[in-house]
Structures are given as C-alpha cells and as structure tokens.
C-alpha cells in the first residue's frame, strides 16, 4: 500500500517498551503481512520483513483494546482505532465520496495479531503506559477557562458587557438539533442509572420496588462481577 515506507525501527533511545515479532497487521480488514510490532514511548510502529511499514502517533489513537471476540475476528488480537485515513489514494476516491468525507471524522481500524497470543497482555500494558505519556491536548484545554474574566467592579459601575444567562427552557431553544439529542440521551442515561440502583443482576425484583416505594435503604452492593469478551479496554 502507498502509505508504507522504509524507516529504522525505534530503539532504546525512543523508549522501546515492547518488541513483538511474528505479528500480522490488518488495516480495515485487509492484511498487510507479517512483521514486527514496536511499542515505543515515541510512537507505535510495525515493519515487515523487507523493512517497509508504518508508524502511528499516540495522539491520533482514540482507542486500543485486547479483542478476544472470535465472532468479530477469528483470532485474538490488539485492536487499535486511529483518527486518520490510511491506504487510500487520492485518485481512488470519487468526488461524491470526498464531499461526504468532509463531514465525517476519518477513522482507521488496525488489528495486530501476534503468533503468540499470550503476549497480548504485555502488548496492551505497554500501549497503556506509552499512551499515558501523550495526553489529549483537548482534555487539558477543557480544564482551562478560555473566556474573558468577569470584572464585577466594572459592571457595577455600568461598564463592560453584561453576560447573558438563560433559564432552562431558554437554553433548550438555543441548542442545535444535535445538542438537544445529546441532552435527551444524557438525561435518559441518568434516569437509567438511578433506576438501576434498585435492580439486582439486571432484574427488577418485587422487594427492590417495595423498598424503593417505602423509602427504605437498599443495599446495592453487587454480588457477582461480570466478564466481558474484550478483557481489556483503554481509550
């Protein structure tokens, strides 16, 4: 594929955490061959036997997980979702597809399948450690207030602009259709979260309903821990 290139593999100088030979790389369902996966602090790289491969920058990786669901893929693997496009030349994209892609966020799905599946836990741990060294800049910025400082004294003297405040109903009218849908979804999740406090193992019992209606305290400590098909997930 056109995005494959030749480059030296990352070494100790770049903080190499895990080197996994005999690992098949699959991009969006298409096999790229078998090579070596390098999980370094600087980047995630894969190189085949001829020295061709690719690198992924950690800020572009939105999710990685160990997938053990054989219905989704026939072999256990390290799943990596990337906010970027790979392997698609400009000429192969039609004008209609290009216009539709302008509104959609680019997504690429990589699967790294080691010949030794027992190495998956170490691969996942190395990925977590390296990803933690590259926090999302948008998450950091969200903690900072970007607006102008509100000068109480100036406003008391009639200077400056008075900030606009809305009631709940007025605020709803200023939301876009997408914002309203998101708000409704969040309210539904909150409602389900509250009601689930009176459910045991997903089944609403008569005792839990009676306790809830009588205002009695209910012990909601879970007694059974579930297991997911995908044992480890990090995003």
Short mmCIF file of C-alpha atoms in Angstrom, two decimals:
data_model
loop_
_atom_site.label_atom_id
_atom_site.label_comp_id
_atom_site.label_asym_id
_atom_site.label_seq_id
_atom_site.Cartn_x
_atom_site.Cartn_y
_atom_site.Cartn_z
CA UNK A 1 0.00 0.00 0.00
CA UNK A 2 1.15 3.53 -0.77
CA UNK A 3 1.38 4.67 2.85
CA UNK A 4 4.01 2.02 3.70
CA UNK A 5 7.53 3.38 3.89
CA UNK A 6 11.02 2.34 4.94
CA UNK A 7 12.44 3.65 8.22
CA UNK A 8 14.66 2.40 11.06
CA UNK A 9 12.81 0.66 13.88
CA UNK A 10 12.56 2.52 17.19
CA UNK A 11 15.17 1.56 19.78
CA UNK A 12 16.01 2.22 23.40
CA UNK A 13 16.65 5.90 22.66
CA UNK A 14 12.95 6.24 21.77
CA UNK A 15 11.79 4.34 24.83
CA UNK A 16 11.06 0.94 23.30
CA UNK A 17 8.73 -0.91 25.71
CA UNK A 18 7.71 -3.98 23.71
CA UNK A 19 9.00 -5.64 20.55
CA UNK A 20 6.69 -8.35 19.24
CA UNK A 21 7.91 -10.41 16.25
CA UNK A 22 5.68 -12.53 14.00
CA UNK A 23 2.77 -10.12 14.30
CA UNK A 24 0.27 -9.81 11.46
CA UNK A 25 -1.03 -6.30 10.74
CA UNK A 26 -4.55 -5.84 9.39
CA UNK A 27 -5.92 -2.46 8.25
CA UNK A 28 -9.69 -2.10 7.81
CA UNK A 29 -9.99 -5.83 7.14
CA UNK A 30 -7.07 -6.03 4.67
CA UNK A 31 -3.96 -7.94 5.67
CA UNK A 32 -0.66 -6.08 5.35
CA UNK A 33 1.54 -9.08 6.06
CA UNK A 34 3.51 -10.41 8.99
CA UNK A 35 6.24 -8.39 10.66
CA UNK A 36 7.41 -6.94 13.96
CA UNK A 37 5.38 -4.59 16.15
CA UNK A 38 7.35 -1.97 18.08
CA UNK A 39 5.61 -0.29 21.01
CA UNK A 40 7.79 2.68 21.98
CA UNK A 41 7.19 5.77 24.06
CA UNK A 42 7.53 7.94 20.96
CA UNK A 43 5.25 6.03 18.57
CA UNK A 44 3.69 2.70 17.61
CA UNK A 45 5.45 1.12 14.61
CA UNK A 46 5.16 -2.00 12.50
CA UNK A 47 7.71 -3.24 9.94
CA UNK A 48 7.52 -6.26 7.65
CA UNK A 49 10.45 -8.48 6.67
CA UNK A 50 11.52 -6.16 3.84
CA UNK A 51 11.74 -3.11 6.10
CA UNK A 52 8.51 -1.48 4.92
CA UNK A 53 5.96 -0.40 7.45
CA UNK A 54 4.16 2.46 9.17
CA UNK A 55 4.09 4.40 12.41
CA UNK A 56 1.14 5.69 14.44
CA UNK A 57 1.39 8.76 16.65
CA UNK A 58 -0.25 8.27 20.04
CA UNK A 59 -2.37 11.48 19.93
CA UNK A 60 -4.15 10.05 16.86
CA UNK A 61 -5.02 6.77 18.66
CA UNK A 62 -8.52 7.11 20.11
CA UNK A 63 -8.89 3.56 21.46
CA UNK A 64 -6.93 0.35 21.93
CA UNK A 65 -8.08 -2.95 23.38
CA UNK A 66 -7.37 -6.66 23.56
CA UNK A 67 -10.08 -8.32 21.49
CA UNK A 68 -10.95 -11.92 22.31
CA UNK A 69 -14.30 -11.98 20.50
CA UNK A 70 -13.81 -14.65 17.83
CA UNK A 71 -17.13 -13.68 16.26
CA UNK A 72 -15.72 -10.24 15.44
CA UNK A 73 -12.37 -11.61 14.23
CA UNK A 74 -11.17 -15.24 14.04
CA UNK A 75 -8.01 -14.63 16.12
CA UNK A 76 -7.31 -12.79 19.37
CA UNK A 77 -5.51 -9.52 18.73
CA UNK A 78 -4.66 -6.00 19.80
CA UNK A 79 -7.27 -3.65 18.33
CA UNK A 80 -6.28 -0.03 17.65
CA UNK A 81 -8.62 2.70 16.37
CA UNK A 82 -6.95 5.74 14.80
CA UNK A 83 -8.42 9.12 13.87
CA UNK A 84 -6.81 9.20 10.44
CA UNK A 85 -7.04 7.66 6.97
CA UNK A 86 -4.57 5.15 5.60
CA UNK A 87 -4.10 3.21 2.41
CA UNK A 88 -6.48 5.19 0.17
CA UNK A 89 -5.01 7.14 -2.71
CA UNK A 90 -6.49 10.45 -3.81
CA UNK A 91 -7.27 9.05 -7.28
CA UNK A 92 -9.34 6.15 -5.90
CA UNK A 93 -11.72 8.45 -4.06
CA UNK A 94 -14.66 9.75 -6.11
CA UNK A 95 -15.80 13.38 -5.87
CA UNK A 96 -19.04 12.29 -4.16
CA UNK A 97 -17.14 10.28 -1.55
CA UNK A 98 -14.75 13.17 -0.98
CA UNK A 99 -17.66 15.55 -0.29
CA UNK A 100 -19.29 13.13 2.14
CA UNK A 101 -15.98 12.53 3.91
CA UNK A 102 -15.62 16.24 4.63
CA UNK A 103 -18.34 15.95 7.29
CA UNK A 104 -17.18 12.63 8.74
CA UNK A 105 -14.24 12.16 11.06
CA UNK A 106 -11.64 9.86 9.43
CA UNK A 107 -11.31 6.51 11.18
CA UNK A 108 -8.92 3.61 10.57
CA UNK A 109 -9.03 0.24 12.34
CA UNK A 110 -5.81 -1.70 12.89
CA UNK A 111 -5.58 -5.24 14.23
CA UNK A 112 -2.21 -6.59 15.38
CA UNK A 113 -2.33 -10.39 15.60
CA UNK A 114 0.71 -11.96 17.30
CA UNK A 115 1.54 -15.60 16.64
CA UNK A 116 1.85 -15.95 20.42
CA UNK A 117 -1.45 -14.76 21.85
CA UNK A 118 -0.08 -14.93 25.41
CA UNK A 119 1.87 -11.76 24.56
CA UNK A 120 -1.32 -9.73 24.22
CA UNK A 121 -1.41 -8.69 27.89
CA UNK A 122 2.15 -7.34 27.72
CA UNK A 123 1.37 -5.56 24.45
CA UNK A 124 -1.71 -3.94 25.97
CA UNK A 125 0.15 -2.86 29.11
CA UNK A 126 2.95 -1.30 27.06
CA UNK A 127 0.36 0.54 24.96
CA UNK A 128 -1.32 1.94 28.08
CA UNK A 129 1.97 3.15 29.53
CA UNK A 130 3.05 4.83 26.31
CA UNK A 131 -0.37 6.35 25.62
CA UNK A 132 -0.36 7.91 29.10
CA UNK A 133 2.75 9.85 28.13
CA UNK A 134 0.77 11.60 25.38
CA UNK A 135 -2.40 13.07 26.96
CA UNK A 136 -5.05 14.51 24.68
CA UNK A 137 -4.39 18.28 24.41
CA UNK A 138 -8.13 18.90 24.11
CA UNK A 139 -8.69 17.27 27.51
CA UNK A 140 -6.05 19.53 29.04
CA UNK A 141 -7.53 22.65 27.47
CA UNK A 142 -11.01 21.78 28.74
CA UNK A 143 -9.82 22.40 32.31
CA UNK A 144 -8.83 25.97 31.48
CA UNK A 145 -11.31 28.81 31.17
CA UNK A 146 -10.82 30.49 27.79
CA UNK A 147 -13.33 33.30 28.25
CA UNK A 148 -12.70 36.81 29.48
CA UNK A 149 -12.50 37.46 33.19
CA UNK A 150 -15.69 38.86 34.65
CA UNK A 151 -14.96 42.23 36.27
CA UNK A 152 -17.58 42.70 39.00
CA UNK A 153 -16.48 46.24 39.87
CA UNK A 154 -16.60 47.42 36.25
CA UNK A 155 -20.12 46.07 35.77
CA UNK A 156 -21.31 47.69 38.99
CA UNK A 157 -20.16 50.98 37.54
CA UNK A 158 -22.08 50.31 34.32
CA UNK A 159 -19.01 49.48 32.25
CA UNK A 160 -18.48 46.46 30.08
CA UNK A 161 -20.89 43.94 28.66
CA UNK A 162 -23.25 42.07 30.93
CA UNK A 163 -23.08 38.30 30.34
CA UNK A 164 -26.22 36.61 29.12
CA UNK A 165 -27.89 33.98 31.29
CA UNK A 166 -30.70 31.69 30.20
CA UNK A 167 -33.39 29.76 32.00
CA UNK A 168 -33.61 26.01 31.32
CA UNK A 169 -36.33 26.49 28.69
CA UNK A 170 -34.49 29.39 27.03
CA UNK A 171 -31.28 27.38 26.97
CA UNK A 172 -33.03 24.49 25.20
CA UNK A 173 -34.21 26.83 22.47
CA UNK A 174 -30.62 27.85 21.77
CA UNK A 175 -29.41 24.27 21.38
CA UNK A 176 -28.91 22.80 17.94
CA UNK A 177 -30.83 19.65 16.97
CA UNK A 178 -27.68 17.64 17.68
CA UNK A 179 -27.27 19.31 21.07
CA UNK A 180 -30.88 18.58 22.02
CA UNK A 181 -30.47 14.94 21.01
CA UNK A 182 -27.32 14.68 23.11
CA UNK A 183 -29.08 16.25 26.11
CA UNK A 184 -32.00 13.81 25.79
CA UNK A 185 -29.60 10.88 25.59
CA UNK A 186 -27.72 12.02 28.71
CA UNK A 187 -30.97 12.53 30.63
CA UNK A 188 -32.06 9.02 29.64
CA UNK A 189 -28.75 7.57 30.82
CA UNK A 190 -29.10 9.42 34.13
CA UNK A 191 -32.64 8.10 34.57
CA UNK A 192 -31.49 4.54 33.88
CA UNK A 193 -28.60 4.98 36.31
CA UNK A 194 -30.97 5.99 39.12
CA UNK A 195 -33.44 3.19 38.44
CA UNK A 196 -30.65 0.62 38.23
CA UNK A 197 -29.86 1.21 41.91
CA UNK A 198 -32.93 -0.87 42.69
CA UNK A 199 -32.08 -3.72 40.31
CA UNK A 200 -30.07 -6.82 41.04
CA UNK A 201 -28.24 -8.51 38.14
CA UNK A 202 -30.38 -6.60 35.68
CA UNK A 203 -33.70 -7.91 37.10
CA UNK A 204 -36.11 -5.62 38.95
CA UNK A 205 -37.37 -7.53 41.97
CA UNK A 206 -40.55 -7.01 43.95
CA UNK A 207 -38.51 -6.42 47.12
CA UNK A 208 -36.47 -3.69 45.45
CA UNK A 209 -39.62 -1.96 44.23
CA UNK A 210 -41.22 -2.18 47.68
CA UNK A 211 -38.07 -0.86 49.37
CA UNK A 212 -37.87 1.99 46.91
CA UNK A 213 -41.51 2.96 47.40
CA UNK A 214 -41.24 2.77 51.21
CA UNK A 215 -38.14 4.95 51.19
CA UNK A 216 -36.08 2.22 52.85
CA UNK A 217 -32.31 1.97 52.41
CA UNK A 218 -31.36 -0.70 49.89
CA UNK A 219 -28.02 -2.48 49.78
CA UNK A 220 -26.95 -2.20 46.16
CA UNK A 221 -23.52 -3.74 46.59
CA UNK A 222 -23.00 -6.02 43.55
CA UNK A 223 -22.51 -9.67 44.42
CA UNK A 224 -21.41 -11.01 41.03
CA UNK A 225 -18.80 -9.48 38.73
CA UNK A 226 -19.36 -9.96 35.00
CA UNK A 227 -16.76 -10.73 32.37
CA UNK A 228 -16.56 -9.09 29.01
CA UNK A 229 -15.41 -10.74 25.83
CA UNK A 230 -12.87 -7.95 25.39
CA UNK A 231 -10.93 -8.31 28.62
CA UNK A 232 -9.02 -5.05 28.48
CA UNK A 233 -10.18 -1.74 27.07
CA UNK A 234 -8.48 1.65 27.22
CA UNK A 235 -9.31 4.95 25.49
#
